[in-house]
PDB file of C-alpha atoms in Angstrom:
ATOM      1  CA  UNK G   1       0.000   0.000   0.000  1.00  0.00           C
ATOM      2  CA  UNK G   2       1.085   3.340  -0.916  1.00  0.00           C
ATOM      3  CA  UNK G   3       0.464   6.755   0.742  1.00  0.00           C
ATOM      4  CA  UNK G   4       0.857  10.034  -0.880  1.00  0.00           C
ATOM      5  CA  UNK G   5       0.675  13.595   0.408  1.00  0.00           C
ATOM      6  CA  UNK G   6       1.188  16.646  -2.106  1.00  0.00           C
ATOM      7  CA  UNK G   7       2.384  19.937  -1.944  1.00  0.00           C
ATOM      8  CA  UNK G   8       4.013  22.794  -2.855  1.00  0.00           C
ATOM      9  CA  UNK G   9       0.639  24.673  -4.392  1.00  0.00           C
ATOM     10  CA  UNK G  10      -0.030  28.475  -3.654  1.00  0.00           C
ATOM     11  CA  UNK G  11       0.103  31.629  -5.507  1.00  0.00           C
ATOM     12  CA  UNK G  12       1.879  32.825  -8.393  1.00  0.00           C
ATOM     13  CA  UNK G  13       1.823  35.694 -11.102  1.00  0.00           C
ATOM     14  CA  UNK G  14       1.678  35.000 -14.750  1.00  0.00           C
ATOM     15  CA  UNK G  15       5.507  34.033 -16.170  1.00  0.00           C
ATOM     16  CA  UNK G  16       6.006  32.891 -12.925  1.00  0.00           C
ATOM     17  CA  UNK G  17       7.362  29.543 -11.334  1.00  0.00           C
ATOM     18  CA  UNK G  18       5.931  26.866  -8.495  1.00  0.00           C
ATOM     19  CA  UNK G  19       7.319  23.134  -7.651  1.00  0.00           C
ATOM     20  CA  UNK G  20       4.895  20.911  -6.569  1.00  0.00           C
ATOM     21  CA  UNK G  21       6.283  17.932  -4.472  1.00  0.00           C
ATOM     22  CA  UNK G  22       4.657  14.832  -3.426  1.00  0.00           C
ATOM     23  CA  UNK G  23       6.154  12.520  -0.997  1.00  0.00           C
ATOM     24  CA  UNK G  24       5.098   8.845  -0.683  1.00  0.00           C
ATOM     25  CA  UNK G  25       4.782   6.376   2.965  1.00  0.00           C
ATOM     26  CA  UNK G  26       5.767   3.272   1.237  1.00  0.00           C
ATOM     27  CA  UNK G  27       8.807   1.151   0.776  1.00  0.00           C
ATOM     28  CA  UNK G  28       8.589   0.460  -2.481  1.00  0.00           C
ATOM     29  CA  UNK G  29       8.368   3.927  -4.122  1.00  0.00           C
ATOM     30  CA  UNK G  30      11.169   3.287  -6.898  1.00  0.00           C
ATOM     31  CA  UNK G  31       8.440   0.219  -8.034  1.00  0.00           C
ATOM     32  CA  UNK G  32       5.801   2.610  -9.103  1.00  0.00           C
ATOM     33  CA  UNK G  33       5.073   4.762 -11.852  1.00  0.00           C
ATOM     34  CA  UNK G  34       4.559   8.566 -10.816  1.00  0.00           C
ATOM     35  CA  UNK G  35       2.592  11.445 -12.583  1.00  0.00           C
ATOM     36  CA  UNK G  36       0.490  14.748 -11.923  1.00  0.00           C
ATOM     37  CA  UNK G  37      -3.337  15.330 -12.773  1.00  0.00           C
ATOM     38  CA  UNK G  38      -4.934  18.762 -11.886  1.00  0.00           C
ATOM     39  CA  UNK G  39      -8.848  19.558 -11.902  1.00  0.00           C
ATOM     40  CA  UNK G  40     -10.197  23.716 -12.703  1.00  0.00           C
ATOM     41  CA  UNK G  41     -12.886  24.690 -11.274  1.00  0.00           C
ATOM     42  CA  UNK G  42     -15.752  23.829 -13.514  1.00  0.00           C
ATOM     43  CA  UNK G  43     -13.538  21.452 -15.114  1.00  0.00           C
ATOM     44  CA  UNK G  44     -12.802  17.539 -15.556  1.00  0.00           C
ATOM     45  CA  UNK G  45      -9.681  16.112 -13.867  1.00  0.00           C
ATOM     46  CA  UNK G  46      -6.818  16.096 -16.756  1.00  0.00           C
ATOM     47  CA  UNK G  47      -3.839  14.752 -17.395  1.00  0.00           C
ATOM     48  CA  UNK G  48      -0.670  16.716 -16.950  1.00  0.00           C
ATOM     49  CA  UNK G  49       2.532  14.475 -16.771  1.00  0.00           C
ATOM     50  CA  UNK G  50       4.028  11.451 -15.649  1.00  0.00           C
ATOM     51  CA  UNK G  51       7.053   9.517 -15.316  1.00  0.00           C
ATOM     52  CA  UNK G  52       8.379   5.490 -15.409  1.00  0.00           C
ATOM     53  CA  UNK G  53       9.774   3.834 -12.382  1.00  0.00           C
ATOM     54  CA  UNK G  54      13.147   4.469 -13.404  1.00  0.00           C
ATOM     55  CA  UNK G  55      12.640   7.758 -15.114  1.00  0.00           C
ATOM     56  CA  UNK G  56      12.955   6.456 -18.860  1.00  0.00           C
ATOM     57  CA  UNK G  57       9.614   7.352 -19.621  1.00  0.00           C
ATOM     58  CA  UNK G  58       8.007  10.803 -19.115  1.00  0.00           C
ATOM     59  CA  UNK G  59       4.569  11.939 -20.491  1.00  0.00           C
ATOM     60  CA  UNK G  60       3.255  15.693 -20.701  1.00  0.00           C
ATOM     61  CA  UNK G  61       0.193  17.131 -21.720  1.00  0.00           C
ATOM     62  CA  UNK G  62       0.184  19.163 -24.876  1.00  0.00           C
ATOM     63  CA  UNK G  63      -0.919  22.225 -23.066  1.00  0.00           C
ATOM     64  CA  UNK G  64       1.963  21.884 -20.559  1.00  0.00           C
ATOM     65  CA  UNK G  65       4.898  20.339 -22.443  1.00  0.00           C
ATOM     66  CA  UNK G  66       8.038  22.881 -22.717  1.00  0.00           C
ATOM     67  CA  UNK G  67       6.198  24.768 -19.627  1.00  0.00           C
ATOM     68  CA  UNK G  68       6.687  22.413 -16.953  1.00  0.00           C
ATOM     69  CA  UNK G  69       9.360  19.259 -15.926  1.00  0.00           C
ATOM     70  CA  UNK G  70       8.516  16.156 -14.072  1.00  0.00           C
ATOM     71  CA  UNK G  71      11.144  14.242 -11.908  1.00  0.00           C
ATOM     72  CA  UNK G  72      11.553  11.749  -9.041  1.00  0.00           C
ATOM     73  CA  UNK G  73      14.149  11.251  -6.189  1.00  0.00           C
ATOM     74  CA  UNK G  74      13.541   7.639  -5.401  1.00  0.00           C
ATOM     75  CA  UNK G  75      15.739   7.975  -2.482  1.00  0.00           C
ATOM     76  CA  UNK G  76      13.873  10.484  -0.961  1.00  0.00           C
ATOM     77  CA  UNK G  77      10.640   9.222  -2.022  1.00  0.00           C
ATOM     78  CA  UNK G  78       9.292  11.998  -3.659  1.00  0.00           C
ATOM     79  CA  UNK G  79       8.250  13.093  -7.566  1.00  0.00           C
ATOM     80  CA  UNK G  80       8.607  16.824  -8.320  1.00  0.00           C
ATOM     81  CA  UNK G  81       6.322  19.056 -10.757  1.00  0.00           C
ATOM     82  CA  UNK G  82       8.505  22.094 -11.718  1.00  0.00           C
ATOM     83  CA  UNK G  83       6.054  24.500 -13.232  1.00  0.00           C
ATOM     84  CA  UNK G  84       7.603  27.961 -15.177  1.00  0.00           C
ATOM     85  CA  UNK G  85       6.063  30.457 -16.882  1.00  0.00           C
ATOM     86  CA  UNK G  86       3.132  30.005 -15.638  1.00  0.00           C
ATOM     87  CA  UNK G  87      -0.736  30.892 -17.143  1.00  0.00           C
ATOM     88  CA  UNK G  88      -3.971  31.854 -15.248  1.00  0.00           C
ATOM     89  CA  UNK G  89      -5.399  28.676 -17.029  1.00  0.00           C
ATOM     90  CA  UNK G  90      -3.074  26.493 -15.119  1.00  0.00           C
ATOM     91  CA  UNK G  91      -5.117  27.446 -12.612  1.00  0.00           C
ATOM     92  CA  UNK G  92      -6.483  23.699  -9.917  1.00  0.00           C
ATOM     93  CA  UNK G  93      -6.137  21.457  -8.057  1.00  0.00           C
ATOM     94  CA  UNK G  94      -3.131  19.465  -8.506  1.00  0.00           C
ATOM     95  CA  UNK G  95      -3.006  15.570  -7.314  1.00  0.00           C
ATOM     96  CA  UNK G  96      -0.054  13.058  -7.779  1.00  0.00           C
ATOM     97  CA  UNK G  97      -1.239   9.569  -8.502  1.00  0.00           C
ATOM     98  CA  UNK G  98       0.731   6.407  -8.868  1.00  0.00           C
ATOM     99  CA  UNK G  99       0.395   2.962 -10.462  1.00  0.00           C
ATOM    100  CA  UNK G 100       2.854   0.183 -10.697  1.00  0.00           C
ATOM    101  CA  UNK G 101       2.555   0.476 -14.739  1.00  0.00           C
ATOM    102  CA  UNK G 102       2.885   4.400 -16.488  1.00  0.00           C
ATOM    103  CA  UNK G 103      -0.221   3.197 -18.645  1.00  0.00           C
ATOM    104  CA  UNK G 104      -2.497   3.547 -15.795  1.00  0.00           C
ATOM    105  CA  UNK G 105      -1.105   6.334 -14.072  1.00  0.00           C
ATOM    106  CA  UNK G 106      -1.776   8.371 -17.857  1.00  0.00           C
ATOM    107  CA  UNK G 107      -4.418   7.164 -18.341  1.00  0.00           C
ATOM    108  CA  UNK G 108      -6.078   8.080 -14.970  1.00  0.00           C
ATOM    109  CA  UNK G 109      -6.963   5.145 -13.613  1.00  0.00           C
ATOM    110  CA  UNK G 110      -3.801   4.804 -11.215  1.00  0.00           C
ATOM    111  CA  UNK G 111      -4.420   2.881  -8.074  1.00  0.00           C
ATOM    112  CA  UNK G 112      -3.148   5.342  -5.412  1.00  0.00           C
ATOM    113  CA  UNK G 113      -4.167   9.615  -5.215  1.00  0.00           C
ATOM    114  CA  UNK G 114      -2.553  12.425  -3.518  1.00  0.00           C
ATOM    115  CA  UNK G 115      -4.937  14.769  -1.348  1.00  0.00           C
ATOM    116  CA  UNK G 116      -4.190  17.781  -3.868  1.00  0.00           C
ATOM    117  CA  UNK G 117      -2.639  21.096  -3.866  1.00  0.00           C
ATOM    118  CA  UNK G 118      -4.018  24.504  -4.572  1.00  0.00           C
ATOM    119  CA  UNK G 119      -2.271  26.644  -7.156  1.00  0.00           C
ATOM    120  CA  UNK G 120      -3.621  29.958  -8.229  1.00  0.00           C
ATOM    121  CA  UNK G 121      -2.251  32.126 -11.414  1.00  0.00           C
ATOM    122  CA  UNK G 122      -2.790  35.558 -11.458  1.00  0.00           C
ATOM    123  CA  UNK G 123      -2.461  37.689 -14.706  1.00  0.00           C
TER     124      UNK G 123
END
C-alpha cells in the first residue's frame, strides 16, 4: 500500500514559477510509476505528466509540455512538478497519482491519489 501527500501549491503571477512535491509512505516507491493530474474549477480532472519507475519514460500534456518538468528522487521518495512560466489557465487542483505500470497512471486510472494542492495564477 502506498500513501501520498502533495504539496508545494499556492500563488503565483503569470511568467512565474511553483514546484509541486509529493512525498510517498511506502517502501517500495522506486516500483511505481509517478505522474500529476490537476482539476479547474468547472472542469474535468486532466492529465498533466508522468514519469516510469526508473525515469525512462516521461509523459506531458500538450498544453503543458516545454512549460513544466517532471522528476523523481527515489531515495527520498518523492516526484517533483517544476512548473515555469506560468498561465492563469493552469489554474487547480493538482493531485499526484501512482500505479505500478505508467499506462495507468496516464491514463487516470492509477491505483493510489494524492490529497491535492491549490495553485492559483494571477495575470
Amino acid at each position: 500500500q502506498v500513501q501520498l501527500v502533495d504539496s508545494g501549491g499556492g500563488w503565483a503571477q503569470a511568467g512565474g514559477s511553483l514546484r509541486l512535491s509529493c512525498v510517498a509512505s511506502g517502501r517500495t516507491f522506486g516500483d511505481y510509476a509517478l505522474g500529476w493530474f490537476r482539476q479547474a474549477p468547472g472542469k474535468e480532472r486532466e492529465f498533466v505528466a508522468a514519469i516510469s519507475w526508473n525515469g525512462g519514460k516521461i509523459y506531458y500534456a500538450e498544453s503543458v509540455k516545454g512549460r513544466f518538468t517532471i522528476s523523481r528522487d527515489n531515495a527520498k521518495n518523492t516526484v517533483y512538478l517544476q512548473m515555469q512560466r506560468l498561465k492563469p489557465e493552469d489554474t487547480a487542483v493538482y493531485y499526484c497519482a501512482a500505479d505500478l505500470t505508467v499506462r495507468t497512471v496516464v491514463s487516470g486510472i492509477g491505483a493510489y491519489w494524492g490529497q491535492g494542492t491549490q495553485v492559483t495564477v494571477s495575470s
